[in-house]
XYZ file of C-alpha atoms in Angstrom:
197
model
C 78.802 9.826 57.890
C 76.346 7.719 59.728
C 73.709 10.070 58.667
C 74.981 9.952 54.939
C 74.737 6.236 55.015
C 71.158 6.295 56.597
C 70.025 9.015 53.909
C 71.425 6.542 51.190
C 69.802 3.663 52.619
C 66.365 5.512 52.771
C 66.803 6.657 49.077
C 67.727 3.141 47.912
C 64.329 1.779 49.886
C 62.550 4.536 48.280
C 63.942 3.503 44.697
C 63.222 0.023 45.379
C 59.471 0.861 46.506
C 58.968 3.005 43.406
C 60.426 0.430 41.134
C 58.246 -2.413 42.924
C 55.203 0.043 42.142
C 56.253 0.825 38.479
C 56.791 -3.068 37.920
C 53.219 -3.658 39.184
C 51.852 -0.785 37.107
C 53.705 -2.163 33.711
C 52.867 -5.765 34.857
C 48.928 -4.721 35.268
C 49.083 -2.813 31.975
C 50.697 -5.612 30.265
C 48.178 -8.002 31.631
C 45.310 -5.733 30.275
C 47.042 -5.520 26.851
C 47.239 -9.297 26.802
C 43.499 -9.374 27.663
C 42.583 -6.875 24.887
C 44.835 -8.994 22.467
C 42.971 -12.345 23.550
C 39.751 -10.435 23.156
C 40.460 -9.174 19.710
C 41.501 -12.533 18.563
C 38.056 -13.723 19.910
C 36.250 -11.028 17.958
C 38.435 -11.894 14.886
C 37.399 -15.539 15.328
C 33.698 -14.586 15.684
C 33.460 -12.257 12.715
C 35.184 -14.909 10.544
C 32.403 -17.526 11.804
C 29.890 -14.820 10.864
C 31.144 -13.967 7.672
C 30.923 -17.921 6.647
C 27.705 -17.941 7.731
C 26.731 -14.859 5.735
C 28.236 -16.236 2.698
C 26.518 -19.543 2.876
C 23.288 -17.533 3.474
C 23.825 -15.658 0.531
C 24.764 -18.462 -1.626
C 21.325 -20.077 -0.486
C 19.469 -16.888 -1.195
C 21.137 -16.683 -4.515
C 19.947 -19.978 -5.428
C 16.323 -19.565 -4.013
C 16.380 -16.218 -6.113
C 17.276 -18.140 -9.463
C 14.400 -20.669 -8.583
C 11.696 -17.905 -7.963
C 13.004 -16.248 -11.239
C 12.474 -19.761 -13.023
C 9.110 -20.019 -11.584
C 8.085 -16.426 -12.430
C 9.509 -16.929 -15.971
C 7.158 -20.192 -16.325
C 4.458 -18.522 -14.722
C 4.504 -15.569 -17.080
C 5.214 -17.903 -20.242
C 1.692 -18.829 -21.774
C 1.605 -22.467 -22.860
C -1.638 -21.909 -24.811
C -1.914 -19.611 -27.806
C -4.720 -18.548 -29.706
C -8.768 -18.941 -29.265
C -10.137 -20.071 -25.952
C -13.527 -20.522 -24.680
C -14.226 -19.648 -21.063
C -16.970 -20.756 -19.034
C -17.456 -18.032 -16.137
C -20.333 -18.604 -14.012
C -22.066 -20.774 -16.599
C -21.816 -17.761 -19.360
C -19.507 -18.613 -22.216
C -16.817 -16.225 -23.602
C -14.828 -16.625 -26.517
C -11.497 -14.840 -27.016
C -8.014 -15.417 -27.361
C -5.108 -16.276 -24.646
C -3.187 -13.124 -25.923
C -5.981 -10.687 -25.014
C -6.434 -12.391 -21.672
C -2.587 -12.279 -20.708
C -1.954 -8.657 -22.104
C -1.541 -7.420 -18.408
C 1.434 -9.593 -16.734
C 1.269 -11.223 -13.401
C -2.333 -11.754 -13.452
C -4.809 -14.666 -12.851
C -4.628 -15.352 -16.416
C -1.088 -15.263 -17.019
C -0.833 -18.121 -14.285
C -3.754 -20.022 -15.740
C -2.254 -20.264 -18.997
C 1.258 -20.681 -17.780
C 3.068 -23.716 -18.345
C 2.988 -24.399 -14.677
C -0.876 -25.666 -14.858
C -2.608 -28.362 -16.362
C -6.028 -26.935 -17.758
C -9.266 -28.773 -17.032
C -11.431 -28.543 -20.160
C -15.252 -29.295 -20.514
C -15.265 -32.355 -22.717
C -18.252 -31.308 -24.837
C -16.706 -27.933 -25.948
C -13.424 -27.586 -24.446
C -14.174 -24.564 -22.445
C -12.360 -23.650 -19.234
C -14.445 -23.252 -16.263
C -13.975 -20.110 -13.791
C -16.366 -19.784 -10.825
C -16.844 -16.123 -11.019
C -19.793 -14.020 -11.906
C -20.217 -14.098 -15.573
C -22.230 -10.991 -16.012
C -19.386 -8.895 -14.416
C -16.754 -10.909 -16.405
C -18.340 -9.215 -19.518
C -16.715 -5.880 -18.321
C -13.523 -7.687 -17.381
C -13.039 -8.850 -20.772
C -13.881 -5.597 -22.178
C -11.338 -3.837 -20.277
C -8.692 -6.528 -21.448
C -9.650 -5.854 -24.978
C -9.908 -2.247 -25.073
C -7.938 -1.197 -21.966
C -10.858 0.918 -20.840
C -14.052 0.780 -18.901
C -17.446 1.817 -20.200
C -18.752 5.076 -18.979
C -21.930 3.348 -17.901
C -20.044 1.099 -15.570
C -18.265 4.130 -14.154
C -21.359 6.020 -13.411
C -22.730 2.849 -11.702
C -21.186 2.819 -8.191
C -22.458 -0.623 -7.267
C -21.202 -2.198 -10.686
C -17.921 -0.358 -10.011
C -17.628 -2.031 -6.557
C -18.441 -5.466 -8.021
C -16.024 -5.079 -10.945
C -13.254 -3.880 -8.466
C -13.876 -7.324 -6.251
C -13.354 -8.987 -9.656
C -10.582 -7.120 -10.820
C -8.683 -7.910 -7.272
C -9.704 -11.659 -7.867
C -7.976 -11.506 -11.458
C -5.042 -9.230 -10.306
C -5.683 -6.633 -13.034
C -3.598 -3.856 -11.656
C -4.429 -1.650 -14.378
C -8.315 -2.094 -13.954
C -7.839 -1.451 -10.227
C -6.175 1.747 -10.912
C -8.864 3.107 -12.978
C -11.694 1.998 -10.689
C -9.554 3.585 -7.766
C -9.805 6.801 -9.298
C -13.521 6.325 -9.524
C -14.340 4.856 -6.336
C -11.685 7.003 -4.231
C -11.497 10.111 -6.023
C -8.478 12.142 -4.442
C -7.387 9.295 -2.637
C -10.160 9.455 0.019
C -13.481 7.409 0.791
C -15.471 10.580 1.543
C -17.723 12.249 -1.229
C -17.375 15.926 -1.598
C -20.635 16.866 0.547
C -19.171 14.656 3.316
C -15.874 16.384 3.188
C -17.612 19.937 3.248
C -19.548 18.647 6.442
C -16.306 18.019 8.286
């Protein structure tokens, strides 16, 4: 009987030890779960703050985009119509604003937009542009006919000068035409240079 009692006490102590270990494990896991819940709440709060900041930035970006669109519309809207005299590098050219503003988003659409007040020569009312007047002849011819004369296309130096002026006046169509001539097949190399390579 004594041995049964000792065996029973040993079993109870083992149960108590197992129970204490199980309680510690459960307590540890509950603490870990509690920490996970706290971390999830912090992440949720941070996500809410980020969402608020992003919404504010989106509203600001939308407002800025509207302002830029308004500026772009003003720049694209010509406030001057009809005939105009240009003094380009000392040479006078008579044309119309519609011809000069045929291509959008160029020097001329900005120049004749309602954004700028034009300074005119008090004697003849011309608008001075400090660029090469001889090359401007071809710029104006391009704007009128949407083409470049063959004699210009065959003259490499004239083509390069016209390209520089086309960049200044931001005439994309002209630059596209000249790029095909100056850089055939999208390269700086001439055919004989390609063969040497």
